mmCIF file of C-alpha atoms in Angstrom:
data_model
loop_
_atom_site.group_PDB
_atom_site.id
_atom_site.type_symbol
_atom_site.label_atom_id
_atom_site.label_comp_id
_atom_site.label_asym_id
_atom_site.label_seq_id
_atom_site.Cartn_x
_atom_site.Cartn_y
_atom_site.Cartn_z
ATOM 1 C CA GLY A 23 -18.546 0.724 -12.882
ATOM 2 C CA MET A 24 -15.786 -0.633 -10.684
ATOM 3 C CA SER A 25 -12.121 0.342 -10.567
ATOM 4 C CA PHE A 26 -9.630 -2.083 -12.094
ATOM 5 C CA ASP A 27 -7.727 -1.844 -8.814
ATOM 6 C CA LYS A 28 -10.552 -3.836 -7.246
ATOM 7 C CA LEU A 29 -10.012 -6.690 -9.682
ATOM 8 C CA ASN A 30 -6.288 -6.473 -9.043
ATOM 9 C CA MET A 31 -6.951 -7.316 -5.386
ATOM 10 C CA LEU A 32 -7.564 -10.909 -6.512
ATOM 11 C CA ASN A 33 -4.060 -11.244 -7.944
ATOM 12 C CA SER A 34 -1.338 -13.212 -6.178
ATOM 13 C CA ALA A 35 2.247 -12.323 -7.075
ATOM 14 C CA SER A 36 3.636 -15.192 -4.990
ATOM 15 C CA LEU A 37 1.451 -17.752 -6.783
ATOM 16 C CA LYS A 38 2.417 -16.318 -10.157
ATOM 17 C CA ASP A 39 6.104 -16.677 -9.276
ATOM 18 C CA GLN A 40 5.587 -20.308 -8.332
ATOM 19 C CA ILE A 41 3.623 -21.027 -11.509
ATOM 20 C CA ASP A 42 6.448 -19.481 -13.558
ATOM 21 C CA ASN A 43 8.982 -21.643 -11.716
ATOM 22 C CA ILE A 44 6.896 -24.783 -12.204
ATOM 23 C CA CYS A 45 6.331 -24.163 -15.924
ATOM 24 C CA SER A 46 9.991 -23.349 -16.509
ATOM 25 C CA LEU A 47 11.165 -26.473 -14.699
ATOM 26 C CA LYS A 48 8.551 -28.643 -16.449
ATOM 27 C CA SER A 49 9.884 -27.499 -19.819
ATOM 28 C CA LYS A 50 13.424 -28.282 -18.704
ATOM 29 C CA ILE A 51 12.346 -31.762 -17.554
ATOM 30 C CA ASP A 52 10.577 -32.474 -20.869
ATOM 31 C CA VAL A 53 13.637 -31.449 -22.887
ATOM 32 C CA GLU A 54 15.969 -33.534 -20.701
ATOM 33 C CA LYS A 55 13.670 -36.576 -20.938
ATOM 34 C CA LYS A 56 13.588 -36.403 -24.730
ATOM 35 C CA LEU A 57 17.366 -36.122 -24.976
ATOM 36 C CA ILE A 58 17.872 -39.083 -22.630
ATOM 37 C CA CYS A 59 15.325 -41.229 -24.489
ATOM 38 C CA ASP A 60 16.986 -40.450 -27.828
ATOM 39 C CA LEU A 61 20.405 -41.363 -26.455
ATOM 40 C CA LEU A 62 19.075 -44.573 -24.904
ATOM 41 C CA TYR A 63 17.421 -45.491 -28.201
ATOM 42 C CA ASN A 64 20.781 -45.090 -29.955
ATOM 43 C CA GLN A 65 22.508 -47.187 -27.301
ATOM 44 C CA ILE A 66 19.934 -49.966 -27.737
ATOM 45 C CA ALA A 67 20.764 -50.041 -31.457
ATOM 46 C CA LEU A 68 24.494 -50.325 -30.679
ATOM 47 C CA THR A 69 24.063 -53.078 -28.057
ATOM 48 C CA MET A 70 24.308 -56.658 -29.314
ATOM 49 C CA ASP A 71 23.351 -58.385 -26.050
ATOM 50 C CA ARG A 72 19.599 -59.058 -26.162
ATOM 51 C CA GLN A 73 19.198 -59.100 -22.382
ATOM 52 C CA LEU A 74 21.053 -55.794 -22.056
ATOM 53 C CA GLN A 75 18.867 -54.318 -24.784
ATOM 54 C CA ASN A 76 15.774 -55.161 -22.745
ATOM 55 C CA ILE A 77 17.258 -53.567 -19.617
ATOM 56 C CA ILE A 78 18.086 -50.348 -21.483
ATOM 57 C CA LEU A 79 14.604 -50.405 -23.041
ATOM 58 C CA ASN A 80 13.058 -50.651 -19.555
ATOM 59 C CA ILE A 81 15.190 -47.722 -18.399
ATOM 60 C CA LYS A 82 13.997 -45.722 -21.414
ATOM 61 C CA ARG A 83 10.373 -46.537 -20.547
ATOM 62 C CA ASP A 84 10.929 -45.517 -16.920
ATOM 63 C CA VAL A 85 12.398 -42.182 -18.006
ATOM 64 C CA PHE A 86 9.616 -41.530 -20.518
ATOM 65 C CA ASN A 87 6.832 -42.389 -18.032
ATOM 66 C CA ASP A 88 8.392 -40.478 -15.103
ATOM 67 C CA ARG A 89 8.938 -43.643 -13.111
ATOM 68 C CA LYS A 90 11.772 -44.343 -10.742
ATOM 69 C CA ILE A 91 14.487 -46.303 -12.564
ATOM 70 C CA LYS A 92 14.643 -49.759 -11.001
ATOM 71 C CA ASP A 93 17.522 -51.206 -13.007
ATOM 72 C CA ASP A 94 21.197 -50.436 -12.490
ATOM 73 C CA PHE A 95 22.282 -47.885 -15.097
ATOM 74 C CA SER A 96 25.913 -47.422 -14.005
ATOM 75 C CA TYR A 97 27.143 -49.164 -17.178
ATOM 76 C CA LEU A 98 25.467 -46.658 -19.488
ATOM 77 C CA ASN A 99 27.262 -43.943 -21.410
ATOM 78 C CA GLU A 100 28.718 -41.396 -18.960
ATOM 79 C CA ASN A 101 26.802 -38.525 -20.550
ATOM 80 C CA ILE A 102 23.535 -40.422 -20.131
ATOM 81 C CA ILE A 103 24.294 -41.094 -16.461
ATOM 82 C CA VAL A 104 24.970 -37.392 -15.846
ATOM 83 C CA MET A 105 21.736 -36.450 -17.621
ATOM 84 C CA ILE A 106 19.682 -38.997 -15.635
ATOM 85 C CA ASN A 107 21.113 -37.608 -12.379
ATOM 86 C CA ASP A 108 20.303 -34.057 -13.529
ATOM 87 C CA LEU A 109 16.783 -35.183 -14.418
ATOM 88 C CA ASN A 110 16.301 -36.582 -10.905
ATOM 89 C CA ILE A 111 17.450 -33.258 -9.435
ATOM 90 C CA TYR A 112 14.980 -31.355 -11.654
ATOM 91 C CA LYS A 113 12.165 -33.680 -10.583
ATOM 92 C CA ALA A 114 12.988 -33.156 -6.898
ATOM 93 C CA GLN A 115 12.963 -29.370 -7.408
ATOM 94 C CA TYR A 116 9.691 -29.657 -9.333
ATOM 95 C CA ALA A 117 8.099 -31.515 -6.425
ATOM 96 C CA GLN A 118 9.328 -28.826 -4.019
ATOM 97 C CA PHE A 119 7.853 -26.057 -6.151
ATOM 98 C CA LEU A 120 4.535 -27.906 -6.329
ATOM 99 C CA ASN A 121 4.441 -28.318 -2.554
ATOM 100 C CA LEU A 122 5.251 -24.645 -2.053
ATOM 101 C CA TYR A 123 2.566 -23.687 -4.574
ATOM 102 C CA ASN A 124 -0.013 -25.766 -2.694
ATOM 103 C CA GLU A 125 0.991 -24.196 0.619
ATOM 104 C CA ILE A 126 0.667 -20.657 -0.769
ATOM 105 C CA TYR A 127 -2.594 -21.541 -2.506
ATOM 106 C CA GLN A 128 -4.122 -22.929 0.675
ATOM 107 C CA SER A 129 -2.992 -19.916 2.708
ATOM 108 C CA GLU A 130 -4.417 -17.388 0.211
ATOM 109 C CA PHE A 131 -7.470 -19.300 -0.999
ATOM 110 C CA THR A 132 -9.880 -18.214 1.726
ATOM 111 C CA THR A 133 -8.630 -14.612 1.737
ATOM 112 C CA LYS A 134 -9.085 -14.227 -2.023
ATOM 113 C CA ILE A 135 -12.565 -15.742 -1.929
ATOM 114 C CA GLU A 136 -13.598 -13.387 0.866
ATOM 115 C CA THR A 137 -12.297 -10.499 -1.244
ATOM 116 C CA LEU A 138 -14.365 -11.719 -4.183
ATOM 117 C CA LYS A 139 -17.416 -12.027 -1.947
ATOM 118 C CA SER A 140 -16.890 -8.448 -0.817
ATOM 119 C CA LEU A 141 -16.774 -7.287 -4.446
ATOM 120 C CA ALA A 142 -19.913 -9.314 -5.183
ATOM 121 C CA SER A 143 -21.686 -7.434 -2.372
ATOM 122 C CA ASN A 144 -21.019 -4.078 -4.064
ATOM 123 C CA GLU A 145 -24.277 -2.171 -4.632
ATOM 124 C CA LEU A 146 -23.394 -1.158 -8.201
ATOM 125 C CA PHE A 147 -22.453 -4.716 -9.041
ATOM 126 C CA LEU A 148 -25.744 -6.084 -7.703
ATOM 127 C CA LYS A 149 -27.687 -3.457 -9.668
ATOM 128 C CA GLY A 150 -25.945 -4.591 -12.832
ATOM 129 C CA ILE A 151 -26.689 -8.245 -12.098
ATOM 130 C CA LEU A 152 -30.343 -7.359 -11.486
ATOM 131 C CA LEU A 153 -30.587 -6.207 -15.110
ATOM 132 C CA SER A 154 -28.304 -8.860 -16.587
ATOM 133 C CA SER A 155 -29.075 -12.125 -14.799
ATOM 134 C CA GLN A 156 -31.746 -12.450 -12.135
ATOM 135 C CA SER A 157 -30.984 -16.166 -11.761
ATOM 136 C CA LEU A 158 -27.391 -15.299 -10.796
ATOM 137 C CA LEU A 159 -28.649 -12.592 -8.430
ATOM 138 C CA LYS A 160 -30.636 -15.238 -6.540
ATOM 139 C CA ARG A 161 -27.551 -17.450 -6.230
ATOM 140 C CA ILE A 162 -25.174 -14.682 -5.173
ATOM 141 C CA ASN A 163 -26.730 -14.221 -1.745
ATOM 142 C CA LYS A 164 -26.229 -17.897 -0.924
ATOM 143 C CA TYR A 165 -22.680 -17.739 -2.277
ATOM 144 C CA ILE A 166 -21.778 -14.696 -0.163
ATOM 145 C CA TYR A 167 -22.959 -16.227 3.097
ATOM 146 C CA CYS A 168 -21.722 -19.769 2.442
ATOM 147 C CA ASP A 169 -18.610 -20.780 4.368
ATOM 148 C CA THR A 170 -15.692 -21.473 2.025
ATOM 149 C CA VAL A 171 -15.114 -24.943 3.476
ATOM 150 C CA ASN A 172 -18.702 -25.855 2.566
ATOM 151 C CA PHE A 173 -18.403 -24.819 -1.077
ATOM 152 C CA GLU A 174 -19.891 -27.314 -3.508
ATOM 153 C CA LYS A 175 -20.361 -27.402 -7.266
ATOM 154 C CA ASN A 176 -23.072 -24.711 -7.297
ATOM 155 C CA GLU A 177 -21.007 -22.293 -5.217
ATOM 156 C CA PHE A 178 -17.984 -22.701 -7.488
ATOM 157 C CA ARG A 179 -20.181 -22.170 -10.566
ATOM 158 C CA THR A 180 -21.612 -19.004 -8.999
ATOM 159 C CA GLN A 181 -18.115 -17.835 -8.125
ATOM 160 C CA GLU A 182 -16.957 -18.312 -11.729
ATOM 161 C CA SER A 183 -19.925 -16.273 -13.008
ATOM 162 C CA VAL A 184 -19.296 -13.520 -10.441
ATOM 163 C CA LEU A 185 -15.638 -13.319 -11.458
ATOM 164 C CA LYS A 186 -16.568 -13.014 -15.149
ATOM 165 C CA TYR A 187 -19.010 -10.182 -14.443
ATOM 166 C CA ILE A 188 -16.554 -8.337 -12.181
ATOM 167 C CA THR A 189 -13.845 -8.665 -14.835
ATOM 168 C CA ARG A 190 -16.271 -7.199 -17.362
ATOM 169 C CA MET A 191 -17.244 -4.416 -14.959
ATOM 170 C CA CYS A 192 -13.625 -3.433 -14.281
ATOM 171 C CA SER A 193 -12.281 -3.622 -17.818
ATOM 172 C CA LYS A 194 -15.138 -3.014 -20.270
ATOM 173 C CA THR A 195 -14.525 0.123 -22.339
ATOM 174 C CA SER A 196 -17.828 0.592 -24.183
ATOM 175 C CA PRO A 197 -20.107 3.254 -22.605
ATOM 176 C CA PHE A 198 -23.759 3.314 -21.487
ATOM 177 C CA SER A 199 -23.941 0.222 -19.345
ATOM 178 C CA THR A 200 -24.456 -0.423 -15.641
ATOM 179 C CA PHE A 201 -21.138 -2.250 -15.663
ATOM 180 C CA THR A 202 -19.222 0.628 -17.260
ATOM 181 C CA ASN A 203 -17.350 3.579 -15.752
ATOM 182 C CA ILE A 204 -18.634 6.808 -17.317
ATOM 183 C CA ALA A 205 -18.749 10.480 -16.331
ATOM 184 C CA LEU A 206 -19.113 13.980 -17.738
ATOM 185 C CA CYS A 207 -15.936 15.948 -18.318
ATOM 186 C CA GLU A 208 -14.561 19.127 -19.833
ATOM 187 C CA ILE A 209 -11.725 19.087 -22.371
ATOM 188 C CA ALA A 210 -9.721 22.324 -22.136
ATOM 189 C CA ASP A 211 -6.946 23.755 -24.313
ATOM 190 C CA VAL A 212 -4.241 24.077 -21.662
ATOM 191 C CA GLU A 213 -0.538 23.324 -21.504
ATOM 192 C CA TYR A 214 -1.116 20.299 -19.277
ATOM 193 C CA PRO A 215 -4.439 18.697 -20.292
ATOM 194 C CA PHE A 216 -6.606 17.385 -17.525
ATOM 195 C CA ILE A 217 -10.098 15.999 -17.129
ATOM 196 C CA ASN A 218 -12.444 17.762 -14.746
ATOM 197 C CA LEU A 219 -14.564 14.901 -13.478
ATOM 198 C CA ASN A 220 -18.022 15.230 -12.038
ATOM 199 C CA ALA A 221 -17.544 15.461 -8.267
ATOM 200 C CA ASN A 222 -20.499 13.132 -7.705
ATOM 201 C CA GLY A 223 -18.955 10.369 -9.798
ATOM 202 C CA GLN A 224 -17.657 7.176 -8.265
ATOM 203 C CA ASN A 225 -15.096 5.601 -10.605
ATOM 204 C CA HIS A 226 -14.395 7.247 -13.961
ATOM 205 C CA LYS A 227 -12.390 6.645 -17.080
ATOM 206 C CA LEU A 228 -12.408 8.288 -20.494
ATOM 207 C CA ASP A 229 -13.909 6.382 -23.401
ATOM 208 C CA LYS A 230 -11.434 6.843 -26.278
ATOM 209 C CA THR A 231 -14.080 6.120 -28.915
ATOM 210 C CA VAL A 232 -15.412 9.664 -28.344
ATOM 211 C CA PHE A 233 -12.441 11.030 -30.276
ATOM 212 C CA TYR A 234 -13.063 8.790 -33.288
ATOM 213 C CA SER A 235 -16.772 9.524 -33.798
#
């Protein structure tokens, strides 16, 4: 098997933070848009001037479709004006978060792929693939030695398959498989229980199903 720490090497805390920021701000934008559109709809109903109704309707469409508002909206209800200005601020922040996400992604992309390639070169992993998917085994060698900038559809498909197998190898709990961590141990009646692992083992974890058989 392979230690879960290996899989954890592919994580990116900075990207996760940006994704959280983006999702949070997107939710805030959606809520603000709905509130503004509802208020504009009410104002259309209260407006008798047909031409003004059309202008407010266009503003509502611009807000709903995330377009820049072309018409003057200074005559609208003060609360609506404040909310539209807040919405524009949220959108500007959203764009900044997206740009920062792309910068971090580009800076970490190659490093993470090289890490994944290194994991795919692991002898135990390749032995497991030999038994599980010989077609993938043939593609892995090309994937490992292909420059990241030259990746095409086949390389990305191979990468997805490799990631699925590595995830399985690091987290699968059922025993008796090339992809599973397993070892002999002794269970002793002591004050502080411990597991005496086989010194020749590589990565080990206890299968809890043993205690329920």
